[in-house]
Amino acid sequence: MTKVMNTNANIKFYFMHEYYLIMILACCVVLSIFFLGAAWAGKQEAMLVPPWLEALLSTDFFSACSTHKHASRNECNLFCLDCHNDAFCFYCRSTRHEDHLVIQIRRSSYHDVVRVAEIEKVLDISGVQTYVINSARVLFLNERRQLKSSTAKGSSHLCEACSRSLLEPFRFCSLGCKLLGIKKNGDSSFIISKKNDEITEGKERIPRRLLAKEEVHELREGIQQEIYQSTPPAGSHSNSRRRKGIPQRAPLGP
């Protein structure tokens, strides 16, 4: 009897041991799949987004350079794509980033913008709406806050990330919104390719007339489209103060 009980106990212990072993192996398989999936997703995102972009979008610009406090051009409006650290000024570039790839950030109504001519050399900006401001084509780095009264209720074409009204060919209003779209859907990319260049070359060229209408729409939202200090057109000041001429009688007929 005692021998039978010992045998049953051994069998029970064996099955319990096997059960726990199987559970441990199953947990290991699940964890492996999870980490492999996360690594694959991170690799896929890295293939779509350059490593410096998120640093650029989170950088604070236009503060005074602590190294060149008393210099005339000491605002930190430059960003190094090789180092992707903090913003720096004109003087720091010649001393620390002389041979690096650097872009300049500008301001439009307290929002950071970058010239298309600079950023399109290192980034695929297809799908991001551009604006013509003071004869310079630019795009916004990040989403801009919208007033409730400025939301386009009747517009059928909106930014996929923040619902700002856009022109027809575009999907995003800023680089930041495109980044959110890539992380959510993965159906776009910032990496320049020959195919994307052809698309940008053909499909997404917007006539200047349409962009001018968009600028009017932005002005209605209270956004002043200005990057540099602009001077009034020649003669506009003098014309506003010009006195009316003295009326002259028409010559009498013969």
PDB file of C-alpha atoms in Angstrom:
ATOM      1  CA  MET A   1       0.000   0.000   0.000  1.00  0.00           C
ATOM      2  CA  THR A   2       2.766   2.365   0.916  1.00  0.00           C
ATOM      3  CA  LYS A   3       4.572   1.497  -2.316  1.00  0.00           C
ATOM      4  CA  VAL A   4       1.457   2.333  -4.382  1.00  0.00           C
ATOM      5  CA  MET A   5       1.094   5.692  -2.623  1.00  0.00           C
ATOM      6  CA  ASN A   6       4.718   6.526  -3.304  1.00  0.00           C
ATOM      7  CA  THR A   7       4.272   5.608  -6.963  1.00  0.00           C
ATOM      8  CA  ASN A   8       1.202   7.877  -7.253  1.00  0.00           C
ATOM      9  CA  ALA A   9       3.083  10.695  -5.573  1.00  0.00           C
ATOM     10  CA  ASN A  10       5.972  10.313  -7.995  1.00  0.00           C
ATOM     11  CA  ILE A  11       3.611  10.356 -10.979  1.00  0.00           C
ATOM     12  CA  LYS A  12       1.867  13.465  -9.644  1.00  0.00           C
ATOM     13  CA  PHE A  13       5.196  15.188  -9.064  1.00  0.00           C
ATOM     14  CA  TYR A  14       6.315  14.257 -12.590  1.00  0.00           C
ATOM     15  CA  PHE A  15       3.215  15.734 -14.230  1.00  0.00           C
ATOM     16  CA  MET A  16       3.406  18.882 -12.099  1.00  0.00           C
ATOM     17  CA  HIS A  17       7.044  19.285 -13.079  1.00  0.00           C
ATOM     18  CA  GLU A  18       6.174  18.852 -16.754  1.00  0.00           C
ATOM     19  CA  TYR A  19       3.277  21.314 -16.444  1.00  0.00           C
ATOM     20  CA  TYR A  20       5.434  24.053 -14.939  1.00  0.00           C
ATOM     21  CA  LEU A  21       8.143  23.392 -17.500  1.00  0.00           C
ATOM     22  CA  ILE A  22       5.645  23.807 -20.349  1.00  0.00           C
ATOM     23  CA  MET A  23       4.305  27.034 -18.803  1.00  0.00           C
ATOM     24  CA  ILE A  24       7.817  28.448 -18.511  1.00  0.00           C
ATOM     25  CA  LEU A  25       8.573  27.570 -22.131  1.00  0.00           C
ATOM     26  CA  ALA A  26       5.287  29.146 -23.268  1.00  0.00           C
ATOM     27  CA  CYS A  27       6.101  32.365 -21.410  1.00  0.00           C
ATOM     28  CA  CYS A  28       9.535  32.439 -22.998  1.00  0.00           C
ATOM     29  CA  VAL A  29       8.007  32.049 -26.463  1.00  0.00           C
ATOM     30  CA  VAL A  30       5.501  34.863 -25.845  1.00  0.00           C
ATOM     31  CA  LEU A  31       8.200  37.196 -24.542  1.00  0.00           C
ATOM     32  CA  SER A  32      10.442  36.369 -27.490  1.00  0.00           C
ATOM     33  CA  ILE A  33       7.662  37.171 -29.955  1.00  0.00           C
ATOM     34  CA  PHE A  34       6.919  40.421 -28.119  1.00  0.00           C
ATOM     35  CA  PHE A  35      10.513  41.628 -28.109  1.00  0.00           C
ATOM     36  CA  LEU A  36      11.093  40.544 -31.694  1.00  0.00           C
ATOM     37  CA  GLY A  37       7.957  42.415 -32.739  1.00  0.00           C
ATOM     38  CA  ALA A  38       9.041  45.535 -30.880  1.00  0.00           C
ATOM     39  CA  ALA A  39      12.497  45.336 -32.410  1.00  0.00           C
ATOM     40  CA  TRP A  40      11.008  44.867 -35.875  1.00  0.00           C
ATOM     41  CA  ALA A  41       8.664  47.832 -35.390  1.00  0.00           C
ATOM     42  CA  GLY A  42      11.555  49.985 -34.214  1.00  0.00           C
ATOM     43  CA  LYS A  43      13.616  48.907 -37.192  1.00  0.00           C
ATOM     44  CA  GLN A  44      10.759  49.680 -39.573  1.00  0.00           C
ATOM     45  CA  GLU A  45      10.292  53.139 -38.024  1.00  0.00           C
ATOM     46  CA  ALA A  46      14.029  53.791 -38.265  1.00  0.00           C
ATOM     47  CA  MET A  47      13.816  52.949 -41.962  1.00  0.00           C
ATOM     48  CA  LEU A  48      11.065  55.564 -42.421  1.00  0.00           C
ATOM     49  CA  VAL A  49      12.353  58.342 -40.148  1.00  0.00           C
ATOM     50  CA  PRO A  50      15.923  59.712 -39.932  1.00  0.00           C
ATOM     51  CA  PRO A  51      17.454  59.623 -36.428  1.00  0.00           C
ATOM     52  CA  TRP A  52      17.758  63.419 -36.130  1.00  0.00           C
ATOM     53  CA  LEU A  53      14.164  64.368 -36.967  1.00  0.00           C
ATOM     54  CA  GLU A  54      12.536  63.919 -33.560  1.00  0.00           C
ATOM     55  CA  ALA A  55      15.393  65.855 -31.956  1.00  0.00           C
ATOM     56  CA  LEU A  56      14.814  68.679 -34.444  1.00  0.00           C
ATOM     57  CA  LEU A  57      11.081  68.826 -33.755  1.00  0.00           C
ATOM     58  CA  SER A  58      11.584  68.938 -29.973  1.00  0.00           C
ATOM     59  CA  THR A  59      14.371  71.552 -29.991  1.00  0.00           C
ATOM     60  CA  ASP A  60      13.768  75.082 -28.683  1.00  0.00           C
ATOM     61  CA  PHE A  61      15.058  77.742 -31.050  1.00  0.00           C
ATOM     62  CA  PHE A  62      15.737  81.507 -30.957  1.00  0.00           C
ATOM     63  CA  SER A  63      17.072  81.765 -27.427  1.00  0.00           C
ATOM     64  CA  ALA A  64      20.238  83.803 -26.868  1.00  0.00           C
ATOM     65  CA  CYS A  65      23.458  81.808 -27.090  1.00  0.00           C
ATOM     66  CA  SER A  66      25.054  81.465 -23.657  1.00  0.00           C
ATOM     67  CA  THR A  67      28.534  81.352 -25.191  1.00  0.00           C
ATOM     68  CA  HIS A  68      28.136  84.520 -27.285  1.00  0.00           C
ATOM     69  CA  LYS A  69      25.904  86.628 -25.046  1.00  0.00           C
ATOM     70  CA  HIS A  70      27.173  89.996 -26.274  1.00  0.00           C
ATOM     71  CA  ALA A  71      27.375  89.200 -29.992  1.00  0.00           C
ATOM     72  CA  SER A  72      24.934  90.796 -32.412  1.00  0.00           C
ATOM     73  CA  ARG A  73      23.817  87.564 -34.118  1.00  0.00           C
ATOM     74  CA  ASN A  74      23.605  85.308 -31.096  1.00  0.00           C
ATOM     75  CA  GLU A  75      20.150  83.769 -31.512  1.00  0.00           C
ATOM     76  CA  CYS A  76      20.190  79.976 -31.646  1.00  0.00           C
ATOM     77  CA  ASN A  77      18.459  79.268 -34.938  1.00  0.00           C
ATOM     78  CA  LEU A  78      20.734  76.563 -36.386  1.00  0.00           C
ATOM     79  CA  PHE A  79      20.478  72.780 -36.030  1.00  0.00           C
ATOM     80  CA  CYS A  80      23.149  70.189 -36.834  1.00  0.00           C
ATOM     81  CA  LEU A  81      21.912  67.026 -38.528  1.00  0.00           C
ATOM     82  CA  ASP A  82      25.143  65.204 -37.672  1.00  0.00           C
ATOM     83  CA  CYS A  83      25.137  65.950 -33.935  1.00  0.00           C
ATOM     84  CA  HIS A  84      21.335  66.493 -33.461  1.00  0.00           C
ATOM     85  CA  ASN A  85      21.829  68.207 -30.114  1.00  0.00           C
ATOM     86  CA  ASP A  86      20.691  71.660 -28.963  1.00  0.00           C
ATOM     87  CA  ALA A  87      20.291  74.629 -31.282  1.00  0.00           C
ATOM     88  CA  PHE A  88      23.269  76.954 -31.705  1.00  0.00           C
ATOM     89  CA  CYS A  89      24.115  80.363 -33.139  1.00  0.00           C
ATOM     90  CA  PHE A  90      26.033  81.666 -36.153  1.00  0.00           C
ATOM     91  CA  TYR A  91      29.332  81.847 -34.250  1.00  0.00           C
ATOM     92  CA  CYS A  92      29.045  78.326 -32.816  1.00  0.00           C
ATOM     93  CA  ARG A  93      28.736  76.932 -36.310  1.00  0.00           C
ATOM     94  CA  SER A  94      32.196  78.084 -37.368  1.00  0.00           C
ATOM     95  CA  THR A  95      33.816  76.687 -34.223  1.00  0.00           C
ATOM     96  CA  ARG A  96      31.927  73.433 -33.577  1.00  0.00           C
ATOM     97  CA  HIS A  97      30.046  72.454 -36.741  1.00  0.00           C
ATOM     98  CA  GLU A  98      32.195  73.737 -39.566  1.00  0.00           C
ATOM     99  CA  ASP A  99      32.089  70.561 -41.673  1.00  0.00           C
ATOM    100  CA  HIS A 100      28.678  69.345 -40.510  1.00  0.00           C
ATOM    101  CA  LEU A 101      25.315  69.369 -42.245  1.00  0.00           C
ATOM    102  CA  VAL A 102      23.398  72.307 -40.758  1.00  0.00           C
ATOM    103  CA  ILE A 103      19.955  73.786 -41.469  1.00  0.00           C
ATOM    104  CA  GLN A 104      18.576  77.167 -40.425  1.00  0.00           C
ATOM    105  CA  ILE A 105      15.230  77.547 -38.685  1.00  0.00           C
ATOM    106  CA  ARG A 106      13.155  80.691 -39.204  1.00  0.00           C
ATOM    107  CA  ARG A 107      10.105  82.201 -37.549  1.00  0.00           C
ATOM    108  CA  SER A 108       6.615  82.902 -38.849  1.00  0.00           C
ATOM    109  CA  SER A 109       4.267  84.391 -36.262  1.00  0.00           C
ATOM    110  CA  TYR A 110       6.039  82.658 -33.364  1.00  0.00           C
ATOM    111  CA  HIS A 111       6.065  79.306 -35.175  1.00  0.00           C
ATOM    112  CA  ASP A 112       9.231  77.566 -36.357  1.00  0.00           C
ATOM    113  CA  VAL A 113       9.546  77.069 -40.108  1.00  0.00           C
ATOM    114  CA  VAL A 114      12.251  75.826 -42.437  1.00  0.00           C
ATOM    115  CA  ARG A 115      12.853  76.659 -46.072  1.00  0.00           C
ATOM    116  CA  VAL A 116      11.852  73.939 -48.495  1.00  0.00           C
ATOM    117  CA  ALA A 117      15.057  74.502 -50.474  1.00  0.00           C
ATOM    118  CA  GLU A 118      17.076  73.425 -47.403  1.00  0.00           C
ATOM    119  CA  ILE A 119      15.036  70.605 -45.931  1.00  0.00           C
ATOM    120  CA  GLU A 120      14.098  68.819 -49.172  1.00  0.00           C
ATOM    121  CA  LYS A 121      17.778  67.955 -49.695  1.00  0.00           C
ATOM    122  CA  VAL A 122      17.797  65.723 -46.607  1.00  0.00           C
ATOM    123  CA  LEU A 123      14.139  64.824 -46.043  1.00  0.00           C
ATOM    124  CA  ASP A 124      11.236  63.563 -48.103  1.00  0.00           C
ATOM    125  CA  ILE A 125       8.577  66.217 -47.477  1.00  0.00           C
ATOM    126  CA  SER A 126       5.944  64.748 -49.793  1.00  0.00           C
ATOM    127  CA  GLY A 127       2.469  65.072 -48.327  1.00  0.00           C
ATOM    128  CA  VAL A 128       3.366  68.110 -46.178  1.00  0.00           C
ATOM    129  CA  GLN A 129       1.748  71.386 -47.211  1.00  0.00           C
ATOM    130  CA  THR A 130       4.121  74.220 -48.065  1.00  0.00           C
ATOM    131  CA  TYR A 131       3.506  77.960 -47.816  1.00  0.00           C
ATOM    132  CA  VAL A 132       4.928  80.928 -49.708  1.00  0.00           C
ATOM    133  CA  ILE A 133       5.900  83.633 -47.231  1.00  0.00           C
ATOM    134  CA  ASN A 134       7.765  86.720 -48.394  1.00  0.00           C
ATOM    135  CA  SER A 135       8.717  84.950 -51.634  1.00  0.00           C
ATOM    136  CA  ALA A 136      10.202  81.996 -49.715  1.00  0.00           C
ATOM    137  CA  ARG A 137       8.578  78.563 -49.809  1.00  0.00           C
ATOM    138  CA  VAL A 138       8.572  77.120 -46.289  1.00  0.00           C
ATOM    139  CA  LEU A 139       6.900  74.460 -44.186  1.00  0.00           C
ATOM    140  CA  PHE A 140       6.111  74.326 -40.478  1.00  0.00           C
ATOM    141  CA  LEU A 141       8.013  72.072 -38.112  1.00  0.00           C
ATOM    142  CA  ASN A 142       5.172  71.289 -35.735  1.00  0.00           C
ATOM    143  CA  GLU A 143       1.419  71.459 -35.416  1.00  0.00           C
ATOM    144  CA  ARG A 144       0.003  74.924 -34.774  1.00  0.00           C
ATOM    145  CA  ARG A 145      -2.732  75.575 -32.256  1.00  0.00           C
ATOM    146  CA  GLN A 146      -6.066  76.354 -33.889  1.00  0.00           C
ATOM    147  CA  LEU A 147      -8.726  78.730 -32.662  1.00  0.00           C
ATOM    148  CA  LYS A 148     -12.233  77.321 -32.388  1.00  0.00           C
ATOM    149  CA  SER A 149     -13.515  79.993 -34.749  1.00  0.00           C
ATOM    150  CA  SER A 150     -10.872  79.103 -37.343  1.00  0.00           C
ATOM    151  CA  THR A 151     -11.656  75.417 -37.777  1.00  0.00           C
ATOM    152  CA  ALA A 152     -12.783  74.704 -41.305  1.00  0.00           C
ATOM    153  CA  LYS A 153     -16.164  73.067 -40.675  1.00  0.00           C
ATOM    154  CA  GLY A 154     -17.031  72.776 -44.342  1.00  0.00           C
ATOM    155  CA  SER A 155     -13.633  71.620 -45.537  1.00  0.00           C
ATOM    156  CA  SER A 156     -13.423  68.045 -46.762  1.00  0.00           C
ATOM    157  CA  HIS A 157      -9.622  67.866 -46.896  1.00  0.00           C
ATOM    158  CA  LEU A 158      -7.963  67.981 -43.474  1.00  0.00           C
ATOM    159  CA  CYS A 159      -4.620  67.166 -41.902  1.00  0.00           C
ATOM    160  CA  GLU A 160      -4.635  63.499 -40.920  1.00  0.00           C
ATOM    161  CA  ALA A 161      -3.065  64.297 -37.544  1.00  0.00           C
ATOM    162  CA  CYS A 162      -4.578  67.604 -36.338  1.00  0.00           C
ATOM    163  CA  SER A 163      -7.533  68.220 -38.714  1.00  0.00           C
ATOM    164  CA  ARG A 164      -6.261  71.560 -40.019  1.00  0.00           C
ATOM    165  CA  SER A 165      -7.685  72.556 -43.395  1.00  0.00           C
ATOM    166  CA  LEU A 166      -5.333  71.701 -46.267  1.00  0.00           C
ATOM    167  CA  LEU A 167      -5.118  72.012 -50.012  1.00  0.00           C
ATOM    168  CA  GLU A 168      -6.146  68.926 -51.980  1.00  0.00           C
ATOM    169  CA  PRO A 169      -2.850  67.068 -52.676  1.00  0.00           C
ATOM    170  CA  PHE A 170      -1.482  67.285 -49.127  1.00  0.00           C
ATOM    171  CA  ARG A 171      -1.994  65.023 -46.119  1.00  0.00           C
ATOM    172  CA  PHE A 172      -0.219  66.873 -43.300  1.00  0.00           C
ATOM    173  CA  CYS A 173       0.224  70.495 -42.217  1.00  0.00           C
ATOM    174  CA  SER A 174       3.694  70.068 -40.684  1.00  0.00           C
ATOM    175  CA  LEU A 175       6.638  67.716 -40.304  1.00  0.00           C
ATOM    176  CA  GLY A 176       5.461  66.817 -36.813  1.00  0.00           C
ATOM    177  CA  CYS A 177       2.043  65.771 -38.091  1.00  0.00           C
ATOM    178  CA  LYS A 178       3.624  63.614 -40.790  1.00  0.00           C
ATOM    179  CA  LEU A 179       5.761  61.937 -38.123  1.00  0.00           C
ATOM    180  CA  LEU A 180       2.613  61.115 -36.139  1.00  0.00           C
ATOM    181  CA  GLY A 181       1.035  59.712 -39.288  1.00  0.00           C
ATOM    182  CA  ILE A 182       4.046  57.481 -39.940  1.00  0.00           C
ATOM    183  CA  LYS A 183       4.011  56.136 -36.384  1.00  0.00           C
ATOM    184  CA  LYS A 184       0.291  55.458 -36.591  1.00  0.00           C
ATOM    185  CA  ASN A 185      -0.077  54.042 -40.100  1.00  0.00           C
ATOM    186  CA  GLY A 186       3.415  53.486 -41.503  1.00  0.00           C
ATOM    187  CA  ASP A 187       2.190  54.332 -45.014  1.00  0.00           C
ATOM    188  CA  SER A 188       4.570  57.237 -45.583  1.00  0.00           C
ATOM    189  CA  SER A 189       8.271  57.964 -45.213  1.00  0.00           C
ATOM    190  CA  PHE A 190      10.787  60.747 -44.608  1.00  0.00           C
ATOM    191  CA  ILE A 191      13.586  58.887 -46.356  1.00  0.00           C
ATOM    192  CA  ILE A 192      14.372  60.299 -49.786  1.00  0.00           C
ATOM    193  CA  SER A 193      14.014  57.864 -52.660  1.00  0.00           C
ATOM    194  CA  LYS A 194      13.951  58.217 -56.426  1.00  0.00           C
ATOM    195  CA  LYS A 195      10.287  57.268 -56.534  1.00  0.00           C
ATOM    196  CA  ASN A 196       9.344  59.920 -53.986  1.00  0.00           C
ATOM    197  CA  ASP A 197      11.309  62.511 -55.932  1.00  0.00           C
ATOM    198  CA  GLU A 198       9.261  61.716 -59.036  1.00  0.00           C
ATOM    199  CA  ILE A 199       6.012  62.025 -57.099  1.00  0.00           C
ATOM    200  CA  THR A 200       7.045  65.366 -55.644  1.00  0.00           C
ATOM    201  CA  GLU A 201       8.190  66.530 -59.055  1.00  0.00           C
ATOM    202  CA  GLY A 202       4.871  65.814 -60.713  1.00  0.00           C
ATOM    203  CA  LYS A 203       1.822  65.302 -58.548  1.00  0.00           C
ATOM    204  CA  GLU A 204       2.367  67.704 -55.679  1.00  0.00           C
ATOM    205  CA  ARG A 205       3.328  70.902 -57.439  1.00  0.00           C
ATOM    206  CA  ILE A 206       0.806  73.517 -56.320  1.00  0.00           C
ATOM    207  CA  PRO A 207       0.084  76.579 -58.462  1.00  0.00           C
ATOM    208  CA  ARG A 208       1.084  79.858 -56.841  1.00  0.00           C
ATOM    209  CA  ARG A 209      -2.495  81.079 -57.259  1.00  0.00           C
ATOM    210  CA  LEU A 210      -3.791  78.329 -54.936  1.00  0.00           C
ATOM    211  CA  LEU A 211      -1.087  78.999 -52.377  1.00  0.00           C
ATOM    212  CA  ALA A 212      -2.030  82.653 -52.379  1.00  0.00           C
ATOM    213  CA  LYS A 213      -5.596  81.677 -51.472  1.00  0.00           C
ATOM    214  CA  GLU A 214      -4.280  79.550 -48.625  1.00  0.00           C
ATOM    215  CA  GLU A 215      -2.269  82.499 -47.322  1.00  0.00           C
ATOM    216  CA  VAL A 216      -5.480  84.550 -47.176  1.00  0.00           C
ATOM    217  CA  HIS A 217      -7.127  81.734 -45.240  1.00  0.00           C
ATOM    218  CA  GLU A 218      -4.217  81.690 -42.775  1.00  0.00           C
ATOM    219  CA  LEU A 219      -4.470  85.444 -42.284  1.00  0.00           C
ATOM    220  CA  ARG A 220      -8.119  85.034 -41.369  1.00  0.00           C
ATOM    221  CA  GLU A 221      -6.976  82.644 -38.661  1.00  0.00           C
ATOM    222  CA  GLY A 222      -4.837  85.395 -37.202  1.00  0.00           C
ATOM    223  CA  ILE A 223      -1.533  84.006 -38.420  1.00  0.00           C
ATOM    224  CA  GLN A 224       0.695  86.723 -39.829  1.00  0.00           C
ATOM    225  CA  GLN A 225       2.645  85.291 -42.712  1.00  0.00           C
ATOM    226  CA  GLU A 226       6.002  86.908 -42.037  1.00  0.00           C
ATOM    227  CA  ILE A 227       9.563  85.668 -41.602  1.00  0.00           C
ATOM    228  CA  TYR A 228      11.708  88.737 -42.033  1.00  0.00           C
ATOM    229  CA  GLN A 229      11.160  92.401 -41.322  1.00  0.00           C
ATOM    230  CA  SER A 230       9.506  93.616 -44.497  1.00  0.00           C
ATOM    231  CA  THR A 231       9.632  97.205 -45.694  1.00  0.00           C
ATOM    232  CA  PRO A 232       6.616  98.894 -47.311  1.00  0.00           C
ATOM    233  CA  PRO A 233       6.655  99.149 -51.098  1.00  0.00           C
ATOM    234  CA  ALA A 234       8.367 102.176 -52.529  1.00  0.00           C
ATOM    235  CA  GLY A 235       5.994 105.102 -52.798  1.00  0.00           C
ATOM    236  CA  SER A 236       3.265 103.634 -50.585  1.00  0.00           C
ATOM    237  CA  HIS A 237       4.080 105.930 -47.674  1.00  0.00           C
ATOM    238  CA  SER A 238       4.227 109.053 -49.789  1.00  0.00           C
ATOM    239  CA  ASN A 239       1.012 108.155 -51.614  1.00  0.00           C
ATOM    240  CA  SER A 240      -0.875 107.859 -48.337  1.00  0.00           C
ATOM    241  CA  ARG A 241       0.047 111.426 -47.435  1.00  0.00           C
ATOM    242  CA  ARG A 242      -0.327 112.959 -50.920  1.00  0.00           C
ATOM    243  CA  ARG A 243      -2.899 115.738 -51.108  1.00  0.00           C
ATOM    244  CA  LYS A 244      -5.585 115.626 -53.690  1.00  0.00           C
ATOM    245  CA  GLY A 245      -4.935 117.713 -56.780  1.00  0.00           C
ATOM    246  CA  ILE A 246      -6.877 120.886 -57.469  1.00  0.00           C
ATOM    247  CA  PRO A 247      -9.829 120.166 -59.747  1.00  0.00           C
ATOM    248  CA  GLN A 248      -9.438 121.681 -63.198  1.00  0.00           C
ATOM    249  CA  ARG A 249     -12.237 122.754 -65.446  1.00  0.00           C
ATOM    250  CA  ALA A 250     -12.552 120.852 -68.678  1.00  0.00           C
ATOM    251  CA  PRO A 251     -11.609 122.918 -71.731  1.00  0.00           C
ATOM    252  CA  LEU A 252     -14.534 124.617 -73.444  1.00  0.00           C
ATOM    253  CA  GLY A 253     -15.480 123.528 -76.899  1.00  0.00           C
ATOM    254  CA  PRO A 254     -14.970 125.725 -79.948  1.00  0.00           C
TER     255      PRO A 254
END
